[in-house]
Amino acid sequence: MGIPRLAALLLLTVTATALRGQDTTAYYQVAATMGAEFYVDGQRYLTAAGFSWNTGSKHVLEIRRLSQNVGAEKRMTFAGWSVPSGGTIDGVSPVISITASREIASYVAGFVVEYLVDYRLNAPPGANTGVCSPSSVAGGMCVPANAQTYIAEGATIVLLPPVPGPGWLFQGWVVNNLPMQFTASFTVTGPMWVEAYWVAVRHIQITTNPPGLTLIVNRNASPDAAGFDVALGGKLLLAAPDNQVDSGGAHWALDSFVADGVILGGLNSVYTVSELKPLPVNITANFVRAV
């Protein structure tokens, strides 16, 4: 005897409901931003892949190359896993183990763009060269101290005047052929090169005899024991106030300027740097008692 039509329909409905209740499949999408490479259960994928897993099953999501080159001067670097479909996850580690569940439908490996920044601490061949720290100087010669590093897109870099080695004077920074700046600030938007420019100098130390009196160098007042870094061919105009009084009340007048034993002259003497040597030039301003 056949089953009545109404009873058959009820049986089908109950059966379908029971099957849905027993359905243990979870559907997932695993993706990586910017088309990066990732692995799921040891299998390599690019950009995104879909999966259907039994709920409760275990799986491993993995980023094997934390930095992946896009070109010669651009790369993307792993920043962490996220679950945009809902839920929370500790996604800092490049390798995570997950349990398939219908509560989470997708995992995304986030990457950030980084660009190569080329620091050239020495100017190009044929130009004046220099170094950024005394430790970079060997035997009176400049040695390269260049470096390359990747920096995240959008990061701001501030360049301050570096500390020159002996015999060098910092001129300024040049960033991607922009005008030279003594200090520079820029935002990373692509590959960049940063170059430090220098000029070779000779150090000149000026003291007064007796000590503690005032000088005028290049028409600016200067205290005793002043130091100057002057490029080849550069000049110093040397003078002193007409009458000076020391701490004891004695009056003094300028007599002469002497550079390493050679008399330059009196008021408004000029010293010219004619050669570059590692040893400094010592100039003494000799004074005599005055009334």
mmCIF file of C-alpha atoms in Angstrom:
data_model
loop_
_atom_site.group_PDB
_atom_site.id
_atom_site.type_symbol
_atom_site.label_atom_id
_atom_site.label_comp_id
_atom_site.label_asym_id
_atom_site.label_seq_id
_atom_site.Cartn_x
_atom_site.Cartn_y
_atom_site.Cartn_z
ATOM 1 C CA MET A 1 0.000 0.000 0.000
ATOM 2 C CA GLY A 2 1.544 3.390 -1.005
ATOM 3 C CA ILE A 3 2.225 6.290 1.343
ATOM 4 C CA PRO A 4 -0.390 9.036 1.129
ATOM 5 C CA ARG A 5 0.852 12.168 -0.673
ATOM 6 C CA LEU A 6 0.650 14.445 2.400
ATOM 7 C CA ALA A 7 2.543 11.937 4.514
ATOM 8 C CA ALA A 8 5.241 11.671 1.850
ATOM 9 C CA LEU A 9 5.712 15.430 1.774
ATOM 10 C CA LEU A 10 6.024 15.577 5.557
ATOM 11 C CA LEU A 11 8.596 12.779 5.477
ATOM 12 C CA LEU A 12 10.701 14.611 2.874
ATOM 13 C CA THR A 13 10.624 17.832 4.917
ATOM 14 C CA VAL A 14 11.726 16.056 8.073
ATOM 15 C CA THR A 15 14.467 14.219 6.196
ATOM 16 C CA ALA A 16 15.839 17.430 4.626
ATOM 17 C CA THR A 17 15.825 19.152 7.999
ATOM 18 C CA ALA A 18 17.695 16.263 9.546
ATOM 19 C CA LEU A 19 20.293 16.287 6.752
ATOM 20 C CA ARG A 20 20.870 20.011 7.163
ATOM 21 C CA GLY A 21 21.395 19.501 10.858
ATOM 22 C CA GLN A 22 23.999 16.851 10.068
ATOM 23 C CA ASP A 23 25.796 18.996 7.414
ATOM 24 C CA THR A 24 29.356 19.437 8.804
ATOM 25 C CA THR A 25 30.933 21.427 5.956
ATOM 26 C CA ALA A 26 32.486 24.866 6.568
ATOM 27 C CA TYR A 27 33.284 27.049 3.584
ATOM 28 C CA TYR A 28 36.408 29.239 3.765
ATOM 29 C CA GLN A 29 38.291 31.791 1.754
ATOM 30 C CA VAL A 30 41.975 32.426 2.539
ATOM 31 C CA ALA A 31 43.539 35.461 0.900
ATOM 32 C CA ALA A 32 46.642 37.637 0.921
ATOM 33 C CA THR A 33 46.626 41.329 0.047
ATOM 34 C CA MET A 34 48.448 42.581 -3.051
ATOM 35 C CA GLY A 35 48.647 39.123 -4.595
ATOM 36 C CA ALA A 36 51.124 37.804 -2.075
ATOM 37 C CA GLU A 37 52.104 34.163 -1.666
ATOM 38 C CA PHE A 38 50.712 32.033 1.169
ATOM 39 C CA TYR A 39 50.421 28.352 2.098
ATOM 40 C CA VAL A 40 47.455 26.317 3.337
ATOM 41 C CA ASP A 41 48.264 22.870 4.711
ATOM 42 C CA GLY A 42 51.582 22.978 2.862
ATOM 43 C CA GLN A 43 50.072 23.915 -0.512
ATOM 44 C CA ARG A 44 51.189 27.183 -2.175
ATOM 45 C CA TYR A 45 48.605 29.770 -3.310
ATOM 46 C CA LEU A 46 48.619 33.330 -4.646
ATOM 47 C CA THR A 47 46.129 36.109 -3.857
ATOM 48 C CA ALA A 48 43.151 33.961 -2.714
ATOM 49 C CA ALA A 49 41.784 30.425 -2.590
ATOM 50 C CA GLY A 50 38.503 28.812 -1.484
ATOM 51 C CA PHE A 51 38.136 25.709 0.698
ATOM 52 C CA SER A 52 35.394 23.464 2.072
ATOM 53 C CA TRP A 53 36.402 21.709 5.286
ATOM 54 C CA ASN A 54 34.638 19.564 7.831
ATOM 55 C CA THR A 55 33.876 21.587 10.920
ATOM 56 C CA GLY A 56 36.307 20.763 13.680
ATOM 57 C CA SER A 57 39.118 19.824 11.283
ATOM 58 C CA LYS A 58 42.557 21.360 11.856
ATOM 59 C CA HIS A 59 44.465 23.397 9.256
ATOM 60 C CA VAL A 60 47.659 25.453 9.050
ATOM 61 C CA LEU A 61 47.891 28.862 7.355
ATOM 62 C CA GLU A 62 51.433 29.978 6.673
ATOM 63 C CA ILE A 63 53.467 32.852 5.262
ATOM 64 C CA ARG A 64 56.874 31.441 4.432
ATOM 65 C CA ARG A 65 58.411 34.539 2.857
ATOM 66 C CA LEU A 66 57.807 37.483 5.167
ATOM 67 C CA SER A 67 59.077 39.900 2.502
ATOM 68 C CA GLN A 68 58.185 39.322 -1.138
ATOM 69 C CA ASN A 69 59.693 41.447 -3.886
ATOM 70 C CA VAL A 70 57.397 43.164 -6.347
ATOM 71 C CA GLY A 71 60.299 44.642 -8.311
ATOM 72 C CA ALA A 72 63.941 45.566 -7.870
ATOM 73 C CA GLU A 73 63.122 48.421 -5.465
ATOM 74 C CA LYS A 74 59.685 47.522 -4.118
ATOM 75 C CA ARG A 75 58.509 44.736 -1.868
ATOM 76 C CA MET A 76 55.580 43.763 0.320
ATOM 77 C CA THR A 77 56.151 42.652 3.906
ATOM 78 C CA PHE A 78 53.844 40.556 6.067
ATOM 79 C CA ALA A 79 51.946 42.591 8.669
ATOM 80 C CA GLY A 80 49.595 40.014 10.244
ATOM 81 C CA TRP A 81 46.529 37.782 9.826
ATOM 82 C CA SER A 82 42.992 39.110 10.237
ATOM 83 C CA VAL A 83 39.445 37.715 10.122
ATOM 84 C CA PRO A 84 37.269 40.294 8.325
ATOM 85 C CA SER A 85 34.269 37.931 8.411
ATOM 86 C CA GLY A 86 34.054 38.268 12.199
ATOM 87 C CA GLY A 87 35.794 36.991 15.286
ATOM 88 C CA THR A 88 39.232 37.707 16.688
ATOM 89 C CA ILE A 89 42.602 36.109 16.157
ATOM 90 C CA ASP A 90 46.167 36.552 17.339
ATOM 91 C CA GLY A 91 47.509 37.088 13.858
ATOM 92 C CA VAL A 92 50.994 38.426 14.495
ATOM 93 C CA SER A 93 52.692 35.099 13.830
ATOM 94 C CA PRO A 94 53.172 34.187 10.161
ATOM 95 C CA VAL A 95 52.063 30.622 10.949
ATOM 96 C CA ILE A 96 48.666 30.033 12.548
ATOM 97 C CA SER A 97 46.671 26.885 13.225
ATOM 98 C CA ILE A 98 42.901 27.086 12.834
ATOM 99 C CA THR A 99 39.909 24.862 13.515
ATOM 100 C CA ALA A 100 37.252 24.884 10.810
ATOM 101 C CA SER A 101 34.067 26.524 12.041
ATOM 102 C CA ARG A 102 31.060 28.191 10.485
ATOM 103 C CA GLU A 103 31.599 31.218 12.728
ATOM 104 C CA ILE A 104 34.574 32.389 10.639
ATOM 105 C CA ALA A 105 34.376 32.376 6.858
ATOM 106 C CA SER A 106 37.655 34.006 5.803
ATOM 107 C CA TYR A 107 41.243 34.703 6.791
ATOM 108 C CA VAL A 108 43.365 37.438 5.245
ATOM 109 C CA ALA A 109 47.152 37.834 5.384
ATOM 110 C CA GLY A 110 47.878 41.567 5.360
ATOM 111 C CA PHE A 111 50.982 43.000 3.682
ATOM 112 C CA VAL A 112 52.430 46.514 3.592
ATOM 113 C CA VAL A 113 54.322 48.069 0.702
ATOM 114 C CA GLU A 114 57.949 49.026 1.311
ATOM 115 C CA TYR A 115 60.332 50.891 -0.978
ATOM 116 C CA LEU A 116 64.090 50.770 -1.191
ATOM 117 C CA VAL A 117 65.816 53.872 0.186
ATOM 118 C CA ASP A 118 69.456 54.152 -0.862
ATOM 119 C CA TYR A 119 71.627 56.191 1.511
ATOM 120 C CA ARG A 120 74.766 57.488 -0.169
ATOM 121 C CA LEU A 121 76.924 59.044 2.494
ATOM 122 C CA ASN A 122 79.625 59.858 -0.040
ATOM 123 C CA ALA A 123 79.055 62.128 -3.013
ATOM 124 C CA PRO A 124 79.394 60.720 -6.563
ATOM 125 C CA PRO A 125 82.834 60.144 -8.126
ATOM 126 C CA GLY A 126 84.505 63.397 -9.055
ATOM 127 C CA ALA A 127 82.636 65.428 -6.450
ATOM 128 C CA ASN A 128 83.717 66.348 -2.943
ATOM 129 C CA THR A 129 83.422 63.361 -0.645
ATOM 130 C CA GLY A 130 83.048 62.916 3.076
ATOM 131 C CA VAL A 131 82.071 60.576 5.834
ATOM 132 C CA CYS A 132 79.479 60.686 8.604
ATOM 133 C CA SER A 133 81.513 59.826 11.681
ATOM 134 C CA PRO A 134 85.120 60.039 12.795
ATOM 135 C CA SER A 135 85.239 56.237 12.954
ATOM 136 C CA SER A 136 84.765 56.160 9.170
ATOM 137 C CA VAL A 137 88.100 57.905 8.564
ATOM 138 C CA ALA A 138 91.173 55.753 8.044
ATOM 139 C CA GLY A 139 94.616 57.071 7.189
ATOM 140 C CA GLY A 140 93.262 60.493 6.314
ATOM 141 C CA MET A 141 91.104 59.027 3.520
ATOM 142 C CA CYS A 142 87.332 58.784 3.237
ATOM 143 C CA VAL A 143 85.884 55.285 3.220
ATOM 144 C CA PRO A 144 82.351 54.442 2.006
ATOM 145 C CA ALA A 145 79.635 54.172 4.628
ATOM 146 C CA ASN A 146 76.667 53.677 2.312
ATOM 147 C CA ALA A 147 73.581 51.622 3.135
ATOM 148 C CA GLN A 148 70.287 50.467 1.675
ATOM 149 C CA THR A 149 67.090 49.750 3.576
ATOM 150 C CA TYR A 150 63.396 49.203 2.865
ATOM 151 C CA ILE A 151 60.971 51.684 4.456
ATOM 152 C CA ALA A 152 57.181 51.447 4.584
ATOM 153 C CA GLU A 153 55.156 53.505 2.141
ATOM 154 C CA GLY A 154 53.867 56.678 3.793
ATOM 155 C CA ALA A 155 56.572 56.789 6.465
ATOM 156 C CA THR A 156 58.175 60.178 7.126
ATOM 157 C CA ILE A 157 61.956 60.435 7.346
ATOM 158 C CA VAL A 158 63.763 63.435 8.814
ATOM 159 C CA LEU A 159 67.426 63.918 7.887
ATOM 160 C CA LEU A 160 69.513 65.949 10.314
ATOM 161 C CA PRO A 161 73.035 67.219 9.643
ATOM 162 C CA PRO A 162 75.431 64.320 10.246
ATOM 163 C CA VAL A 163 78.581 64.587 12.333
ATOM 164 C CA PRO A 164 81.520 65.062 9.969
ATOM 165 C CA GLY A 165 84.834 63.344 10.320
ATOM 166 C CA PRO A 166 87.989 65.421 10.758
ATOM 167 C CA GLY A 167 88.784 67.442 7.668
ATOM 168 C CA TRP A 168 85.247 67.521 6.264
ATOM 169 C CA LEU A 169 82.383 69.993 6.358
ATOM 170 C CA PHE A 170 78.802 68.899 5.651
ATOM 171 C CA GLN A 171 77.133 70.847 2.838
ATOM 172 C CA GLY A 172 73.623 69.389 2.706
ATOM 173 C CA TRP A 173 71.308 66.539 1.674
ATOM 174 C CA VAL A 174 70.064 65.879 -1.834
ATOM 175 C CA VAL A 175 66.970 63.657 -2.085
ATOM 176 C CA ASN A 176 66.014 62.353 -5.552
ATOM 177 C CA ASN A 177 67.660 65.318 -7.314
ATOM 178 C CA LEU A 178 65.667 67.879 -5.318
ATOM 179 C CA PRO A 179 67.436 71.084 -4.243
ATOM 180 C CA MET A 180 70.039 70.602 -1.526
ATOM 181 C CA GLN A 181 68.857 71.087 2.066
ATOM 182 C CA PHE A 182 70.863 71.239 5.277
ATOM 183 C CA THR A 183 68.037 69.369 6.992
ATOM 184 C CA ALA A 184 65.488 67.417 4.975
ATOM 185 C CA SER A 185 62.113 65.804 5.611
ATOM 186 C CA PHE A 186 60.303 63.598 3.115
ATOM 187 C CA THR A 187 57.502 61.040 2.892
ATOM 188 C CA VAL A 188 58.281 57.703 1.264
ATOM 189 C CA THR A 189 56.109 57.325 -1.835
ATOM 190 C CA GLY A 190 58.463 55.269 -3.979
ATOM 191 C CA PRO A 191 62.101 54.241 -4.344
ATOM 192 C CA MET A 192 64.421 57.023 -3.188
ATOM 193 C CA TRP A 193 68.072 57.852 -2.897
ATOM 194 C CA VAL A 194 69.481 60.177 -0.276
ATOM 195 C CA GLU A 195 72.924 61.683 -0.740
ATOM 196 C CA ALA A 196 75.127 63.627 1.649
ATOM 197 C CA TYR A 197 77.427 66.261 0.139
ATOM 198 C CA TRP A 198 80.674 67.365 1.753
ATOM 199 C CA VAL A 199 83.578 69.707 1.196
ATOM 200 C CA ALA A 200 87.118 69.077 2.362
ATOM 201 C CA VAL A 201 88.280 71.647 4.929
ATOM 202 C CA ARG A 202 91.204 72.538 7.146
ATOM 203 C CA HIS A 203 90.628 73.342 10.793
ATOM 204 C CA ILE A 204 91.901 76.695 12.025
ATOM 205 C CA GLN A 205 92.210 77.371 15.747
ATOM 206 C CA ILE A 206 92.539 81.008 16.871
ATOM 207 C CA THR A 207 93.606 82.029 20.391
ATOM 208 C CA THR A 208 94.515 85.311 22.041
ATOM 209 C CA ASN A 209 97.679 86.175 23.941
ATOM 210 C CA PRO A 210 96.954 86.921 26.734
ATOM 211 C CA PRO A 211 93.944 84.570 26.882
ATOM 212 C CA GLY A 212 90.346 85.681 27.263
ATOM 213 C CA LEU A 213 90.282 88.646 24.886
ATOM 214 C CA THR A 214 87.860 89.125 21.985
ATOM 215 C CA LEU A 215 88.490 88.712 18.262
ATOM 216 C CA ILE A 216 86.609 89.755 15.134
ATOM 217 C CA VAL A 217 86.618 87.025 12.458
ATOM 218 C CA ASN A 218 84.985 87.743 9.102
ATOM 219 C CA ARG A 219 83.451 90.852 10.682
ATOM 220 C CA ASN A 220 81.770 88.870 13.477
ATOM 221 C CA ALA A 221 82.772 89.008 17.127
ATOM 222 C CA SER A 222 84.387 85.770 18.238
ATOM 223 C CA PRO A 223 85.544 84.632 21.684
ATOM 224 C CA ASP A 224 89.045 83.477 22.456
ATOM 225 C CA ALA A 225 89.978 79.898 21.421
ATOM 226 C CA ALA A 226 87.556 79.857 18.485
ATOM 227 C CA GLY A 227 87.722 77.128 15.845
ATOM 228 C CA PHE A 228 86.821 77.368 12.145
ATOM 229 C CA ASP A 229 86.630 74.816 9.326
ATOM 230 C CA VAL A 230 87.623 76.469 6.053
ATOM 231 C CA ALA A 231 87.583 74.946 2.555
ATOM 232 C CA LEU A 232 90.518 75.100 0.163
ATOM 233 C CA GLY A 233 90.894 78.689 -1.035
ATOM 234 C CA GLY A 234 88.694 80.016 1.774
ATOM 235 C CA LYS A 235 89.742 83.132 3.677
ATOM 236 C CA LEU A 236 89.505 84.464 7.210
ATOM 237 C CA LEU A 237 89.526 88.219 7.811
ATOM 238 C CA LEU A 238 91.121 88.764 11.228
ATOM 239 C CA ALA A 239 90.671 91.786 13.464
ATOM 240 C CA ALA A 240 90.024 92.824 17.063
ATOM 241 C CA PRO A 241 88.352 95.721 18.906
ATOM 242 C CA ASP A 242 90.567 98.809 19.199
ATOM 243 C CA ASN A 243 90.713 98.696 22.964
ATOM 244 C CA GLN A 244 89.945 95.853 25.355
ATOM 245 C CA VAL A 245 89.869 95.619 29.119
ATOM 246 C CA ASP A 246 90.555 92.309 30.832
ATOM 247 C CA SER A 247 88.987 91.056 34.068
ATOM 248 C CA GLY A 248 91.715 92.779 36.073
ATOM 249 C CA GLY A 249 91.040 96.192 34.516
ATOM 250 C CA ALA A 250 94.128 96.212 32.277
ATOM 251 C CA HIS A 251 93.837 97.699 28.758
ATOM 252 C CA TRP A 252 95.055 95.815 25.668
ATOM 253 C CA ALA A 253 95.538 96.648 21.973
ATOM 254 C CA LEU A 254 96.134 94.271 19.066
ATOM 255 C CA ASP A 255 99.741 93.887 17.969
ATOM 256 C CA SER A 256 99.771 91.111 15.344
ATOM 257 C CA PHE A 257 98.370 87.809 14.095
ATOM 258 C CA VAL A 258 100.798 84.886 13.812
ATOM 259 C CA ALA A 259 99.944 81.639 11.965
ATOM 260 C CA ASP A 260 102.194 78.730 12.952
ATOM 261 C CA GLY A 261 105.111 81.099 13.493
ATOM 262 C CA VAL A 262 104.497 83.221 10.385
ATOM 263 C CA ILE A 263 103.460 86.839 11.006
ATOM 264 C CA LEU A 264 100.306 87.693 9.036
ATOM 265 C CA GLY A 265 100.097 91.347 10.057
ATOM 266 C CA GLY A 266 97.979 93.499 12.300
ATOM 267 C CA LEU A 267 94.390 94.678 12.082
ATOM 268 C CA ASN A 268 92.416 93.196 9.137
ATOM 269 C CA SER A 269 94.949 90.498 8.334
ATOM 270 C CA VAL A 270 93.784 87.795 5.921
ATOM 271 C CA TYR A 271 94.573 84.113 6.205
ATOM 272 C CA THR A 272 93.947 81.965 3.101
ATOM 273 C CA VAL A 273 93.768 78.168 3.181
ATOM 274 C CA SER A 274 96.252 77.233 0.460
ATOM 275 C CA GLU A 275 96.515 73.505 1.175
ATOM 276 C CA LEU A 276 94.536 70.810 2.940
ATOM 277 C CA LYS A 277 96.350 68.915 5.670
ATOM 278 C CA PRO A 278 95.058 66.838 8.584
ATOM 279 C CA LEU A 279 96.902 69.030 11.100
ATOM 280 C CA PRO A 280 95.077 72.237 12.131
ATOM 281 C CA VAL A 281 96.431 75.735 11.657
ATOM 282 C CA ASN A 282 97.089 77.600 14.912
ATOM 283 C CA ILE A 283 96.723 81.364 14.748
ATOM 284 C CA THR A 284 97.647 83.511 17.734
ATOM 285 C CA ALA A 285 96.414 87.068 18.184
ATOM 286 C CA ASN A 286 99.101 88.869 20.170
ATOM 287 C CA PHE A 287 98.100 91.896 22.239
ATOM 288 C CA VAL A 288 100.182 94.565 24.006
ATOM 289 C CA ARG A 289 99.337 96.700 27.032
ATOM 290 C CA ALA A 290 97.617 99.963 26.135
ATOM 291 C CA VAL A 291 96.708 103.187 27.900
#
